[in-house]
Coordinates of C-alpha atoms in Angstrom, one line a residue:
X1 CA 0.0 0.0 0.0
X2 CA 3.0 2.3 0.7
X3 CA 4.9 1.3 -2.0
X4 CA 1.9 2.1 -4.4
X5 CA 1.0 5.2 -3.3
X6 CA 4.6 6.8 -2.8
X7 CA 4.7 5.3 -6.7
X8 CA 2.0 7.8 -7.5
X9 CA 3.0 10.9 -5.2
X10 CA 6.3 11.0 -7.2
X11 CA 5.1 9.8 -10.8
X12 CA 3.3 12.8 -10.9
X13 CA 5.4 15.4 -8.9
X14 CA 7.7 14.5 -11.6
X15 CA 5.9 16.0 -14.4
X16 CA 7.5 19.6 -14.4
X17 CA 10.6 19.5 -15.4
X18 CA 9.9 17.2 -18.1
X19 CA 7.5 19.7 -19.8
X20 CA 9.8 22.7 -18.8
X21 CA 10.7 23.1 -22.5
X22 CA 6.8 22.8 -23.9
X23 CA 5.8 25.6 -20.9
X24 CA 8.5 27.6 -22.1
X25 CA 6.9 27.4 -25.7
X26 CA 3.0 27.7 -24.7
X27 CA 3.3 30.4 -22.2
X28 CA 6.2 32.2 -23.6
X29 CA 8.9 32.2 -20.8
X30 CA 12.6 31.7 -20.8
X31 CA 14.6 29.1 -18.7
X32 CA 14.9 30.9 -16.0
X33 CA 11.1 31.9 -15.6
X34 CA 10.2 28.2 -15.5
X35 CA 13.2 27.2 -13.9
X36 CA 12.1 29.9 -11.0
X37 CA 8.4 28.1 -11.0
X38 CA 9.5 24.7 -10.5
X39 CA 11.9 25.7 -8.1
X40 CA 9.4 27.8 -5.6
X41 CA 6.7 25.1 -5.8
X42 CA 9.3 22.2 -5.0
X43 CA 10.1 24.9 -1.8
X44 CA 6.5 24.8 -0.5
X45 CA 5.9 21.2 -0.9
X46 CA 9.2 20.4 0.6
X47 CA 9.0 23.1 3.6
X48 CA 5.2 22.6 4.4
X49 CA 6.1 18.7 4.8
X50 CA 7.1 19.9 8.8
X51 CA 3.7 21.2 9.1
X52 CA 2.0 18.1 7.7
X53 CA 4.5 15.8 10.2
X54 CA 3.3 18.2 13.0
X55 CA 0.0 18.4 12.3
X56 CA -1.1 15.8 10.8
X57 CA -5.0 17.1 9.2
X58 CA -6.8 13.5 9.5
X59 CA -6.9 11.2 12.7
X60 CA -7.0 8.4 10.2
X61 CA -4.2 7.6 8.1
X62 CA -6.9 5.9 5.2
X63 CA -8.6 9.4 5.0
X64 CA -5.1 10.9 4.8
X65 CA -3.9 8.9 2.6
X66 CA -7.2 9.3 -0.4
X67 CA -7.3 13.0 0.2
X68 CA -3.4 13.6 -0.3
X69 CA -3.6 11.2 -3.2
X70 CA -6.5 12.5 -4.8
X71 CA -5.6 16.2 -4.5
X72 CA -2.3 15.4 -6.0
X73 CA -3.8 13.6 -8.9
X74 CA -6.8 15.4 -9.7
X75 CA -5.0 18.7 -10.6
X76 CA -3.4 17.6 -13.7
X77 CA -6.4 17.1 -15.4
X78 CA -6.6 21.0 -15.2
X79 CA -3.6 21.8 -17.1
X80 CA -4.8 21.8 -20.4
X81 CA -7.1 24.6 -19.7
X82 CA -4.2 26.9 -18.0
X83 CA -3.8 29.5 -20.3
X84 CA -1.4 31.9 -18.2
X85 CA 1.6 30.5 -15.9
X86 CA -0.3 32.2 -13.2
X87 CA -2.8 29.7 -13.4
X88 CA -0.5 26.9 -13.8
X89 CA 1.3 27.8 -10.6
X90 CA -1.9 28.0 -8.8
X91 CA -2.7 24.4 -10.4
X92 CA 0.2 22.6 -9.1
X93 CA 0.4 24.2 -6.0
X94 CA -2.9 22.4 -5.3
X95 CA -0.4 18.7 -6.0
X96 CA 2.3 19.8 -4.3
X97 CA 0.9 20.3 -1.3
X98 CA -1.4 17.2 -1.0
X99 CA 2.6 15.3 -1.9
X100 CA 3.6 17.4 1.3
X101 CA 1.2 15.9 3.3
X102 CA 1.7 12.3 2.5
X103 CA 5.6 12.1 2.7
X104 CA 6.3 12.2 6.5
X105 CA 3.2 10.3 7.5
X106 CA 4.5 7.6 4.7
X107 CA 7.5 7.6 5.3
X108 CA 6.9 7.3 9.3
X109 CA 4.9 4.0 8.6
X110 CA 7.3 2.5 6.9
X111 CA 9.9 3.0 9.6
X112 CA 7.9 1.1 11.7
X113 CA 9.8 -1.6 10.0
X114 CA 13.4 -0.6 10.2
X115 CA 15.4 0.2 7.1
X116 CA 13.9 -2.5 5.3
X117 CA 10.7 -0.6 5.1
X118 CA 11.6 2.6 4.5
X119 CA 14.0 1.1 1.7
X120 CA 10.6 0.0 0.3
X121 CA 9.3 3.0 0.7
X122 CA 11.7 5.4 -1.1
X123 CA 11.7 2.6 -3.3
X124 CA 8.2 3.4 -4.7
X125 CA 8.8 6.9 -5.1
X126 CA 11.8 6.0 -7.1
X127 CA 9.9 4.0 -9.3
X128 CA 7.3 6.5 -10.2
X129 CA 9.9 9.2 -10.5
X130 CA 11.3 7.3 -13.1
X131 CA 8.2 6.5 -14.8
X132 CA 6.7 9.7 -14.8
X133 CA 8.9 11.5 -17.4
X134 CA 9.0 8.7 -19.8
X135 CA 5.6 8.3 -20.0
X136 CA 4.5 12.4 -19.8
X137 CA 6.7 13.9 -22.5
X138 CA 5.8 10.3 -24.7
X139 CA 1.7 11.7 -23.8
X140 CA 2.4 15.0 -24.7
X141 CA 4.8 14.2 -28.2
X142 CA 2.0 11.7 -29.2
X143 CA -1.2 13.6 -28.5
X144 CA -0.6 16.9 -26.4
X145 CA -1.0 18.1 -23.3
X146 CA -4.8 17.5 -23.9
X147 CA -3.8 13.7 -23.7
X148 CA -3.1 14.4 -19.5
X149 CA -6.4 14.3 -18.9
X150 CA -7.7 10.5 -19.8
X151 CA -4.2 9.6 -17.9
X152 CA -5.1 11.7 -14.8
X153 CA -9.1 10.7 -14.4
X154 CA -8.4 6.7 -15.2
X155 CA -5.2 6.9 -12.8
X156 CA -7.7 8.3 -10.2
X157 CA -10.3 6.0 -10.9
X158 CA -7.9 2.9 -10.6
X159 CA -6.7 4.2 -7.3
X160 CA -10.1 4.7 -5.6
X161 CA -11.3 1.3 -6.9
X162 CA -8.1 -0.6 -5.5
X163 CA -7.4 1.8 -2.3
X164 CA -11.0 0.5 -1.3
X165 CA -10.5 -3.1 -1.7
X166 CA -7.3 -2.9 0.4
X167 CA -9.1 -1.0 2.8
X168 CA -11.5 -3.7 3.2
X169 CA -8.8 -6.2 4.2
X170 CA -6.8 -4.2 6.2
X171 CA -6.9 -1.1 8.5
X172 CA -4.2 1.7 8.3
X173 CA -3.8 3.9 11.2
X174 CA -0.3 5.6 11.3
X175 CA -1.8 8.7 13.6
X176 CA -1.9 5.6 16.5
X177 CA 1.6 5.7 16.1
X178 CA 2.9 9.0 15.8
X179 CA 1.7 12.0 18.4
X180 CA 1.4 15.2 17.1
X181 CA 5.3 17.2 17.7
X182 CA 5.6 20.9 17.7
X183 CA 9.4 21.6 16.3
X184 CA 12.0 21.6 18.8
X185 CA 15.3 22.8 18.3
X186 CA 16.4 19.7 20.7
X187 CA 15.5 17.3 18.1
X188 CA 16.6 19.1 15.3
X189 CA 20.4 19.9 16.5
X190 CA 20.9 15.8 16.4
X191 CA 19.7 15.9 13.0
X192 CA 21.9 18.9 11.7
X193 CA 24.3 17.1 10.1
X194 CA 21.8 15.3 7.6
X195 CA 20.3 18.3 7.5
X196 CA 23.1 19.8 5.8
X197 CA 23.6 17.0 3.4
X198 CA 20.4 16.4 2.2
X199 CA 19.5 20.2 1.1
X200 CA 23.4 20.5 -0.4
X201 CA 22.3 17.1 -2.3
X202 CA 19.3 18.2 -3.3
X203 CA 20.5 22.0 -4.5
X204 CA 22.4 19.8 -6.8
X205 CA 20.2 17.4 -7.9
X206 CA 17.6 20.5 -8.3
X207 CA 19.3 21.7 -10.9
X208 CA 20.7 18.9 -12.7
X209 CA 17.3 17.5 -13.2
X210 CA 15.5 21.2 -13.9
X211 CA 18.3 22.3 -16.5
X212 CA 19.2 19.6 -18.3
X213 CA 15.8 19.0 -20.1
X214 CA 16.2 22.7 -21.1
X215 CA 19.7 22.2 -22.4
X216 CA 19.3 19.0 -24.8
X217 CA 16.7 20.8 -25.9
X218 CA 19.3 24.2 -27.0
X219 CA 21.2 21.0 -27.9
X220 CA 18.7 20.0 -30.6
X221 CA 17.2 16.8 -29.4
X222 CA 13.3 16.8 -28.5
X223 CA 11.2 16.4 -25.5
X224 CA 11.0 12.7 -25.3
X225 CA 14.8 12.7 -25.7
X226 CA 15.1 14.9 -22.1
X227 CA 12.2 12.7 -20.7
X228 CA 13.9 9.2 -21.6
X229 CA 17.1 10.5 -19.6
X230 CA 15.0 12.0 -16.4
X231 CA 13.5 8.0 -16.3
X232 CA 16.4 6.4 -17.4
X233 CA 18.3 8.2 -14.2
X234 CA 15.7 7.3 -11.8
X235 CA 15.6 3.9 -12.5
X236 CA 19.2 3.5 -12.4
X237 CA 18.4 5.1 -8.5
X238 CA 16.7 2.1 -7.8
X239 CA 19.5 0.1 -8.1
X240 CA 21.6 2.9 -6.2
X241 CA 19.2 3.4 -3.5
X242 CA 19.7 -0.9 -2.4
X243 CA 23.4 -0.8 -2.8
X244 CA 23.7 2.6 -0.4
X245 CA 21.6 0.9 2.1
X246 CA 24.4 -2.2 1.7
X247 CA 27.0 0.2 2.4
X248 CA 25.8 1.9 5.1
X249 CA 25.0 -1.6 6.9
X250 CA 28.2 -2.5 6.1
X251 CA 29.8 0.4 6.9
X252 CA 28.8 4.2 7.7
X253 CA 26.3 6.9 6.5
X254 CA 29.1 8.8 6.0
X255 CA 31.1 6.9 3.4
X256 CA 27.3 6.3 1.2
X257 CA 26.9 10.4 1.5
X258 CA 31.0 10.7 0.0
X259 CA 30.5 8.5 -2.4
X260 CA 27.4 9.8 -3.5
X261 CA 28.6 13.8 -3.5
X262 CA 32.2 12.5 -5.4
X263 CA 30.4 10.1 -8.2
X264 CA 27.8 13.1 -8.7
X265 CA 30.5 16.1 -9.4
X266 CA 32.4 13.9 -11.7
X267 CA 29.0 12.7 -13.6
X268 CA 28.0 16.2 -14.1
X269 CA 31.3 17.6 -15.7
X270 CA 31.6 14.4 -17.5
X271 CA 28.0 15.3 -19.3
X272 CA 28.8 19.1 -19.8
X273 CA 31.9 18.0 -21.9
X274 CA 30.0 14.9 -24.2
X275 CA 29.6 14.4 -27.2
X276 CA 27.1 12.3 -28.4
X277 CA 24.2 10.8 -27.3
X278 CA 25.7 8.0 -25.8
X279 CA 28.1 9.6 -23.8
X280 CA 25.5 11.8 -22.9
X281 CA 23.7 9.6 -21.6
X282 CA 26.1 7.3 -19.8
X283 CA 27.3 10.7 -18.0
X284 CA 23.9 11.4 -16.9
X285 CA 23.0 7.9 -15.7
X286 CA 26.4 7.8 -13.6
X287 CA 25.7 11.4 -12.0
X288 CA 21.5 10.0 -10.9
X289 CA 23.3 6.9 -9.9
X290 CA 25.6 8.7 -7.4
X291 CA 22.8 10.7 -6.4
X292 CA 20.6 7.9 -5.2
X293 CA 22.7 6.1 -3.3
X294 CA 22.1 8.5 -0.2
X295 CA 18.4 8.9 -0.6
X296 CA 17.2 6.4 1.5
X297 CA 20.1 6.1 3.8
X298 CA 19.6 10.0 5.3
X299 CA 16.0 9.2 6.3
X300 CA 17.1 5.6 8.0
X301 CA 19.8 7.6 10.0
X302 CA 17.5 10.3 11.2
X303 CA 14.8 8.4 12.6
X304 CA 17.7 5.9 14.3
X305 CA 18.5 9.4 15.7
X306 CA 14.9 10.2 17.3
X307 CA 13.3 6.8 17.0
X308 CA 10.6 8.0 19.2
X309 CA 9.7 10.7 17.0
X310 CA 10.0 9.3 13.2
X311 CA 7.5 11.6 11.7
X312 CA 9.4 14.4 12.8
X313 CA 13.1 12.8 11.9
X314 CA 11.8 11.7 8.4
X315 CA 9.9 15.5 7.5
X316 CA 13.5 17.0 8.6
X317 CA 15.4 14.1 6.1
X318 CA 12.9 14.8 3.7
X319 CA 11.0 18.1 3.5
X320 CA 12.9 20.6 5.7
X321 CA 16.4 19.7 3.8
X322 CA 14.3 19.3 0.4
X323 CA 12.9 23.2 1.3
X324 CA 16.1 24.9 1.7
X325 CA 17.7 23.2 -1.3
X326 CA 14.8 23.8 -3.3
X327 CA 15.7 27.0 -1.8
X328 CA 19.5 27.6 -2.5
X329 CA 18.0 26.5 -6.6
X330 CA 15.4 28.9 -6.5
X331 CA 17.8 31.6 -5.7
X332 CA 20.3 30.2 -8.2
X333 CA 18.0 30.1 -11.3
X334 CA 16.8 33.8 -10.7
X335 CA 20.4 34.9 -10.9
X336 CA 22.2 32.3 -13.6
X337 CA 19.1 30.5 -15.1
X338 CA 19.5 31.9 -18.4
X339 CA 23.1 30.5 -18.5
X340 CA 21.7 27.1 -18.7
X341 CA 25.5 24.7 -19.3
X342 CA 27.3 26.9 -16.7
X343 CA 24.6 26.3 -14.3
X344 CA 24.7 22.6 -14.8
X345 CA 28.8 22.8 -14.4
X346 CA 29.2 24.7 -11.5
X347 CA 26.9 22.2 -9.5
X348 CA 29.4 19.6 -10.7
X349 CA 32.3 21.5 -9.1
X350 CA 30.3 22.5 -5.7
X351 CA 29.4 18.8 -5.1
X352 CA 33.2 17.8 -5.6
X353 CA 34.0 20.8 -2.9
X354 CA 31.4 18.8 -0.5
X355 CA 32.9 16.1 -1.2
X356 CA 36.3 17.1 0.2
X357 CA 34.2 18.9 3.2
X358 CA 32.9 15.7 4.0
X359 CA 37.0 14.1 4.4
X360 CA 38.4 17.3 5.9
X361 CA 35.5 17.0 8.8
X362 CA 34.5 13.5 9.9
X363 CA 34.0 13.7 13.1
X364 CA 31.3 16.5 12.1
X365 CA 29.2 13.8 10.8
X366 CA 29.8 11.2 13.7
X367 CA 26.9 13.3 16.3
X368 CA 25.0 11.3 19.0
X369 CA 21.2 10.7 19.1
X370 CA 18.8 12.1 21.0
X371 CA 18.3 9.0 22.6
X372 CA 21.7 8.5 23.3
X373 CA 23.1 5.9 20.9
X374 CA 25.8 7.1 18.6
X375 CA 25.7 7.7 15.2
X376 CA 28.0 6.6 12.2

């Protein structure tokens, strides 16, 4: 049940940048503009996931769980009949903040049971993340943006159908297990160091996957080209997101986050200098690669931090780092977003420089929990 609907939350919050190059031809902005959008609505979703952890707005987790869904489904059917980016923003603020309010609560379930299930977790989102571009920009190429809206009502139709037989078999009820937690500063201080990853990770990210659409299209390839490579990536984070969790079983969180900043710097300059589609898309796969690895292992390590308080841990993992490096991008594409490949470059040369951050200070990243046991 998690795994399906964290399949759906991210299949269709990962619509945007995909189209970034057909909203920059129907409503007649540059890359930045868009850029800017994408950026400021990935900000809200990602920051107003503490309020949703807090405050969660349904006592049960079923009710929770159809309204988020459905609120971030039933939007898209709308887009067609945006005629102004205005109303497009206001559209898919609507989906971005029913995704906000399913993550923590999700994600908080599935830590019930230990890694394994939040591996599970992320695991969904991944997969609909990487299905999602594929499959828009193919909709879109094939028979317009009018085509999103026979997706989006049979997607929701499917859902309601199956979320009712499940609920018939089995009762969901995650607010049982996670009290409602005003933000402290003496949970978040254990937490800090993930923090600081996970927003510097996805700054980076952020713009790899916002710009690089926009650039293969100045490149001359067409939308399903930049859609094939968002999916492509993601699914190769599949594969990435298992093997970190190996690694920091095996080992530590911080040698998963190294590996991950160092693989991504060197993916990214590698794809700013090919030629080709094949090296092109090697490059790219390598840098989403690098980037996975450390997606699920940030969330396991902060609720092992405040295992009494896993909503909390997981919307700091997830939507407070998410918020300020949706941030950091949204104030980088106002000022550079025109200047689309040294954009895309520079983030390869700021992750290498965390990457030697995270060797000259170790013992930065080795803080102990809130309940006392000490993190790796």
């Amino acid at each position: 049940m998690l795994f399906l609907s964290h399949f759906l939350a991210d299949f269709f919050a990962s619509f945007p940048s995909p189209l970034s190059p057909y909203f920059i031809g129907v409503h007649g902005g540059d890359s930045r503009t868009i850029a800017m959008v994408i950026a400021t609505l990935s900000l809200l979703s990602s920051l107003s996931q503490i309020f949703f952890a807090t405050r969660p707005l349904f006592q049960k987790s079923e009710v929770q769980f159809y309204i988020s869904l459905s609120l971030l489904i039933l939007p898209w059917s709308l887009i067609p009949f945006s005629s102004h980016i205005y109303t497009l923003f206001l559209i898919l603020v609507v989906a971005f903040l029913a995704n906000a309010s399913f993550h923590p609560q999700g994600a908080a379930l599935s830590g019930e049971s230990g890694s394994q299930g939040i591996t599970l977790f992320v695991s969904g989102g991944i997969a609909g993340a990487a299905l999602g571009p594929i499959f828009i920009t193919w909709i879109v190429s094939s028979g317009g943006i009018s085509g999103i809206v026979p997706l989006t009502l049979g997607i929701w139709i499917c859902w309601t159908i199956l979320f009712l037989i499940i609920l018939r078999k089995r009762d969901y009820n995650i607010s049982s297990s996670i009290p409602r937690q005003k933000f402290s500063l003496q949970f978040f201080l254990p937490l800090l160091p993930i923090w600081i990853m996970v927003s510097i990770r996805t700054f980076f990210t952020d713009i790899f996957h916002t710009f690089v659409p926009i650039y293969l299209n100045f490149q001359g390839y067409s939308l399903v080209m930049g859609g094939m490579l968002l999916s492509g990536g993601v699914m190769s984070g599949l594969l990435a997101n298992s093997i970190g969790s190996r690694i920091r079983t095996q080992f530590n969180n911080r040698l998963v986050n190294l590996l991950s900043f160092g693989g991504l710097g060197v993916a990214i300059l590698i794809f700013t200098r090919a030629e080709g589609i094949i090296s092109l898309t090697l490059s790219y796969l390598l840098a989403d690669f690098s980037s996975f690895l450390s997606m699920s292992t940030n969330v396991c390590e902060a609720q092992d931090l405040l295992p009494q308080h896993r909503a909390f841990a997981s919307s700091v993992a997830m939507g407070l780092s998410w918020a300020f490096g949706h941030f950091l991008h949204l104030l980088y594409s106002s000022l550079l977003g025109n200047r689309v490949t040294l954009v895309i470059e520079s983030a390869g040369f700021f992750s290498l420089g965390m990457t030697v951050f995270l060797l000259l200070f170790p013992s930065f990243f080795q803080r102990k929990a809130y309940c006392g046991v000490e993190s790796s």
